[in-house]
Coordinates of C-alpha atoms and ligand atoms in Angstrom, one line a residue:
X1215 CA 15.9 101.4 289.7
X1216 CA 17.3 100.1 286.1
X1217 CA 20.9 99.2 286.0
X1218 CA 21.4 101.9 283.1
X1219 CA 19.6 104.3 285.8
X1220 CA 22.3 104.2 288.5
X1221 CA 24.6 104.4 285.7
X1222 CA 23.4 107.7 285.0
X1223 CA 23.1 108.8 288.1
X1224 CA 26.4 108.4 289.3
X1225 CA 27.6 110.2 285.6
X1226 CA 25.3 113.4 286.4
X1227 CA 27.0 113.4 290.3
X1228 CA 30.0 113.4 288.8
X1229 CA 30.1 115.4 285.8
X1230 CA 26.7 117.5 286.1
X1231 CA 23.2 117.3 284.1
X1232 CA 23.8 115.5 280.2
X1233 CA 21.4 117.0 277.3
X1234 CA 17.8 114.8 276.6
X1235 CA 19.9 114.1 273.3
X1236 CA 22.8 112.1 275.0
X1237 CA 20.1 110.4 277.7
X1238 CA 18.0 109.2 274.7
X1239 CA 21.5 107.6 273.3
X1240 CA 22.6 106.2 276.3
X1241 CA 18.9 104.8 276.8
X1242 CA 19.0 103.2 273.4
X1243 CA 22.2 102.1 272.8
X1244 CA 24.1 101.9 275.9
X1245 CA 26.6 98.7 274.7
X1246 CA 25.4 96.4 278.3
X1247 CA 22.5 98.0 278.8
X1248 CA 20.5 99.8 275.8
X1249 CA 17.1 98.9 274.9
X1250 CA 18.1 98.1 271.4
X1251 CA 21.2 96.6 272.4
X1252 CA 20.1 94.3 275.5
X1253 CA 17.7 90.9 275.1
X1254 CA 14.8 92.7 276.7
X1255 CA 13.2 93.9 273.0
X1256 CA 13.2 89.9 272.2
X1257 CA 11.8 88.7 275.6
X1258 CA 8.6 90.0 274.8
X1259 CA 8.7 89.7 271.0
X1260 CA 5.3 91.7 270.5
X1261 CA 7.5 94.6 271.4
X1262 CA 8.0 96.3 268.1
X1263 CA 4.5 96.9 266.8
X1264 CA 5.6 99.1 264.2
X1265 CA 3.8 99.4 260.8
X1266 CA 5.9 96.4 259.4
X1267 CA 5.2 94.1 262.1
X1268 CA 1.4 94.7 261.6
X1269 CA 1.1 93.4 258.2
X1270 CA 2.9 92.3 255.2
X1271 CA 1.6 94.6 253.1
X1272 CA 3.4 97.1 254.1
X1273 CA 6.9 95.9 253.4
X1274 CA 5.7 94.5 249.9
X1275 CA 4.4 97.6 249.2
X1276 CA 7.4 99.2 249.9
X1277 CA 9.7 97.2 247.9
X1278 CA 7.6 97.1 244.9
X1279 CA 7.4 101.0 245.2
X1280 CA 11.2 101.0 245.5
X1281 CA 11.3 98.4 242.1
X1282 CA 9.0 100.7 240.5
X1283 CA 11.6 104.2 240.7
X1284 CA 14.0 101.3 239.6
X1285 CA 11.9 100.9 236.8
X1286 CA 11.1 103.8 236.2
X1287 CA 15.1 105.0 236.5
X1288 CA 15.9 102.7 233.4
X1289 CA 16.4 99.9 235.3
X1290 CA 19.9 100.5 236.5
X1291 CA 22.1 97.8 236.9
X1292 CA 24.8 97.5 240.7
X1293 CA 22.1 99.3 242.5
X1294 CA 21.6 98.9 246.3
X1295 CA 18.2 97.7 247.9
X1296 CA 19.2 99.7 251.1
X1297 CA 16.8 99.6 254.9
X1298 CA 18.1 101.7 257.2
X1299 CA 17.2 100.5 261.4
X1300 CA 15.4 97.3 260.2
X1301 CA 14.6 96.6 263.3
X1302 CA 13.2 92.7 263.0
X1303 CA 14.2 92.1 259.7
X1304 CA 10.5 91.8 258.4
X1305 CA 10.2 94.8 256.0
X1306 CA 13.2 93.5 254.0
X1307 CA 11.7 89.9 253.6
X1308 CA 8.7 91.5 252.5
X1309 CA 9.7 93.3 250.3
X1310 CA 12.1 90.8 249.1
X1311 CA 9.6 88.0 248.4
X1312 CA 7.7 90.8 246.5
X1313 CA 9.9 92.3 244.4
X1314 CA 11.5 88.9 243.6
X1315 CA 8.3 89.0 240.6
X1316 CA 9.6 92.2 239.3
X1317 CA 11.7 90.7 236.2
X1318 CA 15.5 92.0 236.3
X1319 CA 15.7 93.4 239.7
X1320 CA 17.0 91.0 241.7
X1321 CA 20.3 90.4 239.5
X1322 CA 20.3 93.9 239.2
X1323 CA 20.5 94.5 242.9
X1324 CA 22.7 94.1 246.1
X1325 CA 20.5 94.2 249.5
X1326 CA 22.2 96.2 252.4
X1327 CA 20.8 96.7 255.6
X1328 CA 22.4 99.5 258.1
X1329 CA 22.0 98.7 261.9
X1330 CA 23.5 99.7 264.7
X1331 CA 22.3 97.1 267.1
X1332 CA 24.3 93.5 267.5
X1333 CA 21.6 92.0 269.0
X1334 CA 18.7 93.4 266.2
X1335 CA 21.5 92.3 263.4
X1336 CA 21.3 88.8 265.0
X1337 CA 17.2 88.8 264.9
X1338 CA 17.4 90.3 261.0
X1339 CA 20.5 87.4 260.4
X1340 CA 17.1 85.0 261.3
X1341 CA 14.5 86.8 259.8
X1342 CA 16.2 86.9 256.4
X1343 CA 18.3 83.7 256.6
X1344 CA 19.2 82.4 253.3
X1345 CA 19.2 85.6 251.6
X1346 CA 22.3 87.4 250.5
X1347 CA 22.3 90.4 252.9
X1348 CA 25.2 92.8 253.5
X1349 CA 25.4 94.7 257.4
X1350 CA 26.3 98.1 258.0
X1351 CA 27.0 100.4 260.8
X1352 CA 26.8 103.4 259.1
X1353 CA 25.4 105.1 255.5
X1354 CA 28.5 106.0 254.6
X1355 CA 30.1 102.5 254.5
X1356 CA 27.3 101.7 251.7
X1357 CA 28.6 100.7 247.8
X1358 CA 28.7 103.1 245.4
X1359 CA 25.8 103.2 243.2
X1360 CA 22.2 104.3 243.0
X1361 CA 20.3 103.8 246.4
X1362 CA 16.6 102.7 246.6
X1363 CA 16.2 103.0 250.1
X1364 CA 13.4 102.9 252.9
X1365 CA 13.6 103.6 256.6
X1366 CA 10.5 103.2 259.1
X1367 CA 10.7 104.3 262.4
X1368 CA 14.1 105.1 262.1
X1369 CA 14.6 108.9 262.0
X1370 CA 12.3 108.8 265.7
X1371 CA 14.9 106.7 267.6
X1372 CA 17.6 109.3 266.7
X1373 CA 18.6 111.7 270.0
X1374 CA 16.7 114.8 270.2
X1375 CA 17.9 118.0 272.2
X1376 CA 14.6 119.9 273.4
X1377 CA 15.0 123.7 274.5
X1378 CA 12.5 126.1 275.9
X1379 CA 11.8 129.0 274.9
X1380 CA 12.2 132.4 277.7
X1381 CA 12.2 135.7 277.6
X1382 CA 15.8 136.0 277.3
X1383 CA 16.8 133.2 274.9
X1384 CA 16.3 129.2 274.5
X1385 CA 16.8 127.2 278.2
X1386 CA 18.0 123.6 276.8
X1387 CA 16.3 120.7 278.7
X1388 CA 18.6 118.5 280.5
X1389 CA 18.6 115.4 282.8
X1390 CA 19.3 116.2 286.2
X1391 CA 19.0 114.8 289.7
X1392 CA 16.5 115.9 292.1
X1393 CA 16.8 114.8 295.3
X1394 CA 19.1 111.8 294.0
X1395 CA 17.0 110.8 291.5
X1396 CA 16.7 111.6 287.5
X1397 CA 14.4 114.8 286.6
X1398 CA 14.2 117.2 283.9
X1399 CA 16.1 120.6 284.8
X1400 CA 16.7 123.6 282.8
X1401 CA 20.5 125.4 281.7
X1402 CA 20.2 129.0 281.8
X1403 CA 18.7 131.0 278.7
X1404 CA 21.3 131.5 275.6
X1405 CA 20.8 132.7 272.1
X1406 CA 20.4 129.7 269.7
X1407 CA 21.6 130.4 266.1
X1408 CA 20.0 126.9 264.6
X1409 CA 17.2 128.3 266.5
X1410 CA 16.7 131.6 264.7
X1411 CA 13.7 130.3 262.4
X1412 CA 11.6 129.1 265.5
X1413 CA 11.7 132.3 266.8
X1414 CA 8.6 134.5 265.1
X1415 CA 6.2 131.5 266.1
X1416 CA 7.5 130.1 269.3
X1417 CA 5.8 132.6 273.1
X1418 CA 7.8 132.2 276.1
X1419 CA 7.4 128.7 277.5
X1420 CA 7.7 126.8 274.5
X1421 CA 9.3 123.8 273.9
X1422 CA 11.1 123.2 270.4
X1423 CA 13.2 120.2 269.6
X1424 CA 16.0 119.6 267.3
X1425 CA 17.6 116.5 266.3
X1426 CA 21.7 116.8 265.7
X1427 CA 21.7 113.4 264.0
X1428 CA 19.5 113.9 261.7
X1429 CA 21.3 116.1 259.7
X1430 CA 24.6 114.1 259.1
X1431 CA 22.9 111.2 257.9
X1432 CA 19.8 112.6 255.4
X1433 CA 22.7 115.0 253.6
X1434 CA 25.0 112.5 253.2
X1435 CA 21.9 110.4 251.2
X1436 CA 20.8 113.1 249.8
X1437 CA 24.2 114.2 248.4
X1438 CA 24.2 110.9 247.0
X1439 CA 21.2 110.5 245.4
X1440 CA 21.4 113.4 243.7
X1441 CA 24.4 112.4 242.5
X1442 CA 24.1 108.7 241.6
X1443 CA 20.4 108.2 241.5
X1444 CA 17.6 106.3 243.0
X1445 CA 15.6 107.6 245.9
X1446 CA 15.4 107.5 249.7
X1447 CA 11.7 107.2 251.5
X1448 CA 11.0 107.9 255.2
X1449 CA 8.6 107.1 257.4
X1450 CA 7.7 108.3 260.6
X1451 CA 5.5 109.6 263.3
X1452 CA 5.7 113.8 263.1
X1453 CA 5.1 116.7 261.6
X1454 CA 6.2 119.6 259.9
X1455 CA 8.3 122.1 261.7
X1456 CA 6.0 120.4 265.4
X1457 CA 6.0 122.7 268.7
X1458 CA 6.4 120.7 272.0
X1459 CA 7.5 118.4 274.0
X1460 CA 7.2 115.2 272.1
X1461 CA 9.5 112.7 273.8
X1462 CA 8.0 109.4 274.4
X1463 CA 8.3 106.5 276.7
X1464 CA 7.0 102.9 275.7
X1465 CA 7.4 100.0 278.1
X1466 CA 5.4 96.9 277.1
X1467 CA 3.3 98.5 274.9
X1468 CA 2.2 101.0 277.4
X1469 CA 3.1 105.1 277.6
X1470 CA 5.6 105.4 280.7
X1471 CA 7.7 108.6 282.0
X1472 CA 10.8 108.5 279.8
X1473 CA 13.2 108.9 283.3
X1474 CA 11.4 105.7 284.9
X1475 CA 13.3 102.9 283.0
X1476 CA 16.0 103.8 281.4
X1477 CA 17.1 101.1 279.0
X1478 CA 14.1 99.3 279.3
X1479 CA 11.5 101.5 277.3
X1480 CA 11.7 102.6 273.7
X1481 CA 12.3 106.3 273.8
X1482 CA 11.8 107.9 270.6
X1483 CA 10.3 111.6 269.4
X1484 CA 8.4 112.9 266.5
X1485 CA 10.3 113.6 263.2
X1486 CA 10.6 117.1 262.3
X1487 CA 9.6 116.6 258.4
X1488 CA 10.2 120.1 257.6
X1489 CA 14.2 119.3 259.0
X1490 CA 14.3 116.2 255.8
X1491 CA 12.8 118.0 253.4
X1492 CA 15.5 121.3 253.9
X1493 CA 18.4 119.3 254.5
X1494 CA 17.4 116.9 251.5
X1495 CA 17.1 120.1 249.0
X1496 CA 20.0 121.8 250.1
X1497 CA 22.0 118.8 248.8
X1498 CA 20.6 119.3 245.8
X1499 CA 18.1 116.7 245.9
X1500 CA 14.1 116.4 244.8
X1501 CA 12.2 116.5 247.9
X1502 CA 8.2 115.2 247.1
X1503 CA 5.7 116.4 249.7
X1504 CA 5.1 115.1 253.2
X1505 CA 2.7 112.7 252.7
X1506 CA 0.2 110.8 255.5
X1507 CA 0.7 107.2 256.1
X1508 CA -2.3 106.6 254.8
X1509 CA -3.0 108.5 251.6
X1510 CA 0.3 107.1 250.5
X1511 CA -0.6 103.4 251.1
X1512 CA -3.9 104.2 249.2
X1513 CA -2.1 105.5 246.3
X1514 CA 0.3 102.4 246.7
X1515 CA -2.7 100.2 246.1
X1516 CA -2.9 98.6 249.3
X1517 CA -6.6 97.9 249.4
X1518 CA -6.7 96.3 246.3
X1519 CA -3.5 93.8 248.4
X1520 CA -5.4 93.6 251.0
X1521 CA -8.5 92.5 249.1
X1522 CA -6.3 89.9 247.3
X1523 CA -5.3 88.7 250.6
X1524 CA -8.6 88.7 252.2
X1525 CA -10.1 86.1 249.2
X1526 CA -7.1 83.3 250.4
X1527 CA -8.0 83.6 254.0
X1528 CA -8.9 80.1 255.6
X1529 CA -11.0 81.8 258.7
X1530 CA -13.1 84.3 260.4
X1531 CA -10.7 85.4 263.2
X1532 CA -7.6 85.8 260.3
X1533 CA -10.0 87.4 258.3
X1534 CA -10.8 89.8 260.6
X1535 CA -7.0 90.4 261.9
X1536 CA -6.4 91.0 258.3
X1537 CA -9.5 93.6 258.1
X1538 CA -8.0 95.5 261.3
X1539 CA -4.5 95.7 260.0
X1540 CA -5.5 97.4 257.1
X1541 CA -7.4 99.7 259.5
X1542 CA -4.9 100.5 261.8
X1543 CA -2.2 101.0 258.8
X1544 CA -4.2 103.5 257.3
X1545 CA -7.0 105.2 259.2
X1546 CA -6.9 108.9 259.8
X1547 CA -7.8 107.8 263.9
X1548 CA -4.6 104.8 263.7
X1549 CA -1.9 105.4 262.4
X1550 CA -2.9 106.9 258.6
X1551 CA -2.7 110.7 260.1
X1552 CA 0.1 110.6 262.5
X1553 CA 2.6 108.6 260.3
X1554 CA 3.9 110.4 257.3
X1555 CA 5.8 109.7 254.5
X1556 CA 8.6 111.4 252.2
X1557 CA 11.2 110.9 249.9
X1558 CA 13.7 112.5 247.9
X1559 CA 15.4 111.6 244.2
X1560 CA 17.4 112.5 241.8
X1561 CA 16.1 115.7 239.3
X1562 CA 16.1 114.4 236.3
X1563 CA 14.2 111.2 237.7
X1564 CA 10.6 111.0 238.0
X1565 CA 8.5 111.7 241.3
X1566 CA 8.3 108.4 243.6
X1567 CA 5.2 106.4 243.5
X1568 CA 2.5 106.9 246.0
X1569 CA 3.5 111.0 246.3
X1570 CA 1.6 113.6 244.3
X1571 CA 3.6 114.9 241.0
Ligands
LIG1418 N1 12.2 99.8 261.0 C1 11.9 98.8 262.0 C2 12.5 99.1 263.4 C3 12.3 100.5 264.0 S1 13.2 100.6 265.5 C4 10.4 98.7 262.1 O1 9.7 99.5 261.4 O2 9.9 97.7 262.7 C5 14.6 101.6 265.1 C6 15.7 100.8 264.4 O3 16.8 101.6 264.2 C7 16.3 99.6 265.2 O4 16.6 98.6 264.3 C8 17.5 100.2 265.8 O5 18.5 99.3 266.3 C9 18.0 101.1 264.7 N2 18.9 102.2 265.0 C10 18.7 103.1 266.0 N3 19.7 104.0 266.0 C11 20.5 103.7 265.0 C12 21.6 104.3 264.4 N4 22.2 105.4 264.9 N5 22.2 103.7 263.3 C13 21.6 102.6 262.7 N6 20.5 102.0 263.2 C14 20.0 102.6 264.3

């Protein structure tokens, strides 16, 4: 049993089951023994094999996209070059070092990076030693300004509640004990108003999830943007408005029950898209269409990159590393389908590259 596990255990003895929202917190960020807050992420450094991590195309990609809507935004001067959960650090270098071509944007901006994570800020202090980099714990402590912004991967590490559907309401999930040790249990049925619009498609049985965080943070951007300018793009693994139970364990690379190891696996969920794009709009923001991981890449030119890279390549084994990276960013069967993108701007200001206009 994990540390965090007993933790827990004792907690749910005491004080009865806690919601799949506040297990995936504790999991994540518990201050001794989180998995993004403990050395176990770093022990086995191949841990984060996010999209970033598997080539650095992605992150130049992504910051010459973001220096494009700066371009194309007249070039605004005291913006912010904002990542939000940078995890290692290596999207911001990328796109750094790339965008360091693009000829005024540099001077013109001020890099943030918002983490909640001491130990990850200490990897991303590494990662992007040198450069002038400012830390936050939250979006709202961010400079005023406009915001060209990216997050991977973030928006699935963010608690989810899950709730089942029944014939007499929405049961929420919750982590209980059974037979002392951590299993899923059910709270009795009860109407759901933030519910309502699940109901027409959802049959007894169903499970829906919702994420409380996700809210508080995409308004407050949103609000922002629409006010100040410059855009905010997500990535993630999800789906518009998705149906089931989507919670996922990862330990060393490989799928594991999400009660086994609390603490010591990534748990994260897929991203309700549909929840970005409403929020985002009723803040008055442009929200562009939910976009595969792939197409947008494609549209971002990165098989021309790739190409480019592929010519300087001293080997055959790098050569073909480089080939399957491409591959697995952007295939339908990798990650291409699964992984979308979207992003939301300002009115007046033109659509983002890499969405459809
Ligand atoms: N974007 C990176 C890492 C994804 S992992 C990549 O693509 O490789 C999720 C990241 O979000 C981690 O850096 C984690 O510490 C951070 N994070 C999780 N919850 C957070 C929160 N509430 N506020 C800020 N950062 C958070």
């Amino acid at each position: 049993m994990t540390p965090l596990a007993e933790v827990l255990r004792r907690r749910i003895a005491e004080t009865g089951p806690m919601s799949v929202a506040d297990y995936m917190a504790e999991c994540l960020l518990h201050p001794t023994h989180g998995y993004y807050t403990t050395a176990s992420v770093f022990g086995r450094a191949g841990d984060f094999t996010t999209a970033p991590e598997i080539s650095q195309m992605f992150g130049e990609l992504l910051g010459l996209a973001l220096a494009q809507c700066w371009m194309d935004q007249g070039c605004p001067e005291q913006a912010c070059l904002v990542e939000i959960g940078p995890g290692r650090g290596t999207l911001m270098a990328d796109a750094l070092r790339a965008t360091a071509q693009v000829p005024g944007f540099a001077d013109a901006t001020t890099t943030h990076l918002v983490e909640a994570s001491p130990r990850l800020r200490a990897v991303q202090e590494e990662t992007l030693a040198g450069r002038a980099v400012t830390w936050h714990d939250r979006v709202e402590e961010l400079p005023d300004g406009p915001l060209f912004l990216v997050a991977n991967e973030f928006l699935d590490a963010l608690p989810i509640r899950q709730f089942r559907r029944s014939d007499d309401g929405w049961q929420e999930r919750l982590v209980g004990l059974r037979d002392g040790a951590l299993a899923f249990v059910h709270a009795d049925p009860r109407h759901e108003p933030d519910l309502a619009h699940r109901e027409a498609e959802t049959r007894p049985g169903d499970i829906v999830e919702v994420c409380p965080a996700l809210s508080p943070v995409v308004s407050r951007l949103a609000a922002r943007i629409a006010a100040q300018g410059g855009l905010a793009i997500f990535l993630d693994y999800g789906d518009w408005r998705s149906i089931g139970d989507t919670l996922q364990a990862l330990r060393s690379h490989a799928p594991d029950d999400p009660l086994a190891a609390p603490g010591q696996a990534d748990l994260t969920a897929h991203v309700d898209f549909e929840a970005i794009a409403r929020t985002a709009a009723a803040e008055g923001a442009a929200v562009t269409e939910m976009t595969p991981q792939g197409v947008f890449l494609e549209r971002l030119g990165i098989t021309e990159r790739a190409r480019a890279l592929l010519a300087r390549l001293p080997d055959e084994e790098s050569r073909r590393n480089h080939i399957a990276a491409h591959r697995r960013l952007t295939h339908p069967q990798e990650m291409g389908s699964l992984f979308k993108a979207i992003a939301f701007h300002r009115h007046s200001t033109p659509v983002p590259p890499g969405f459809d206009s």
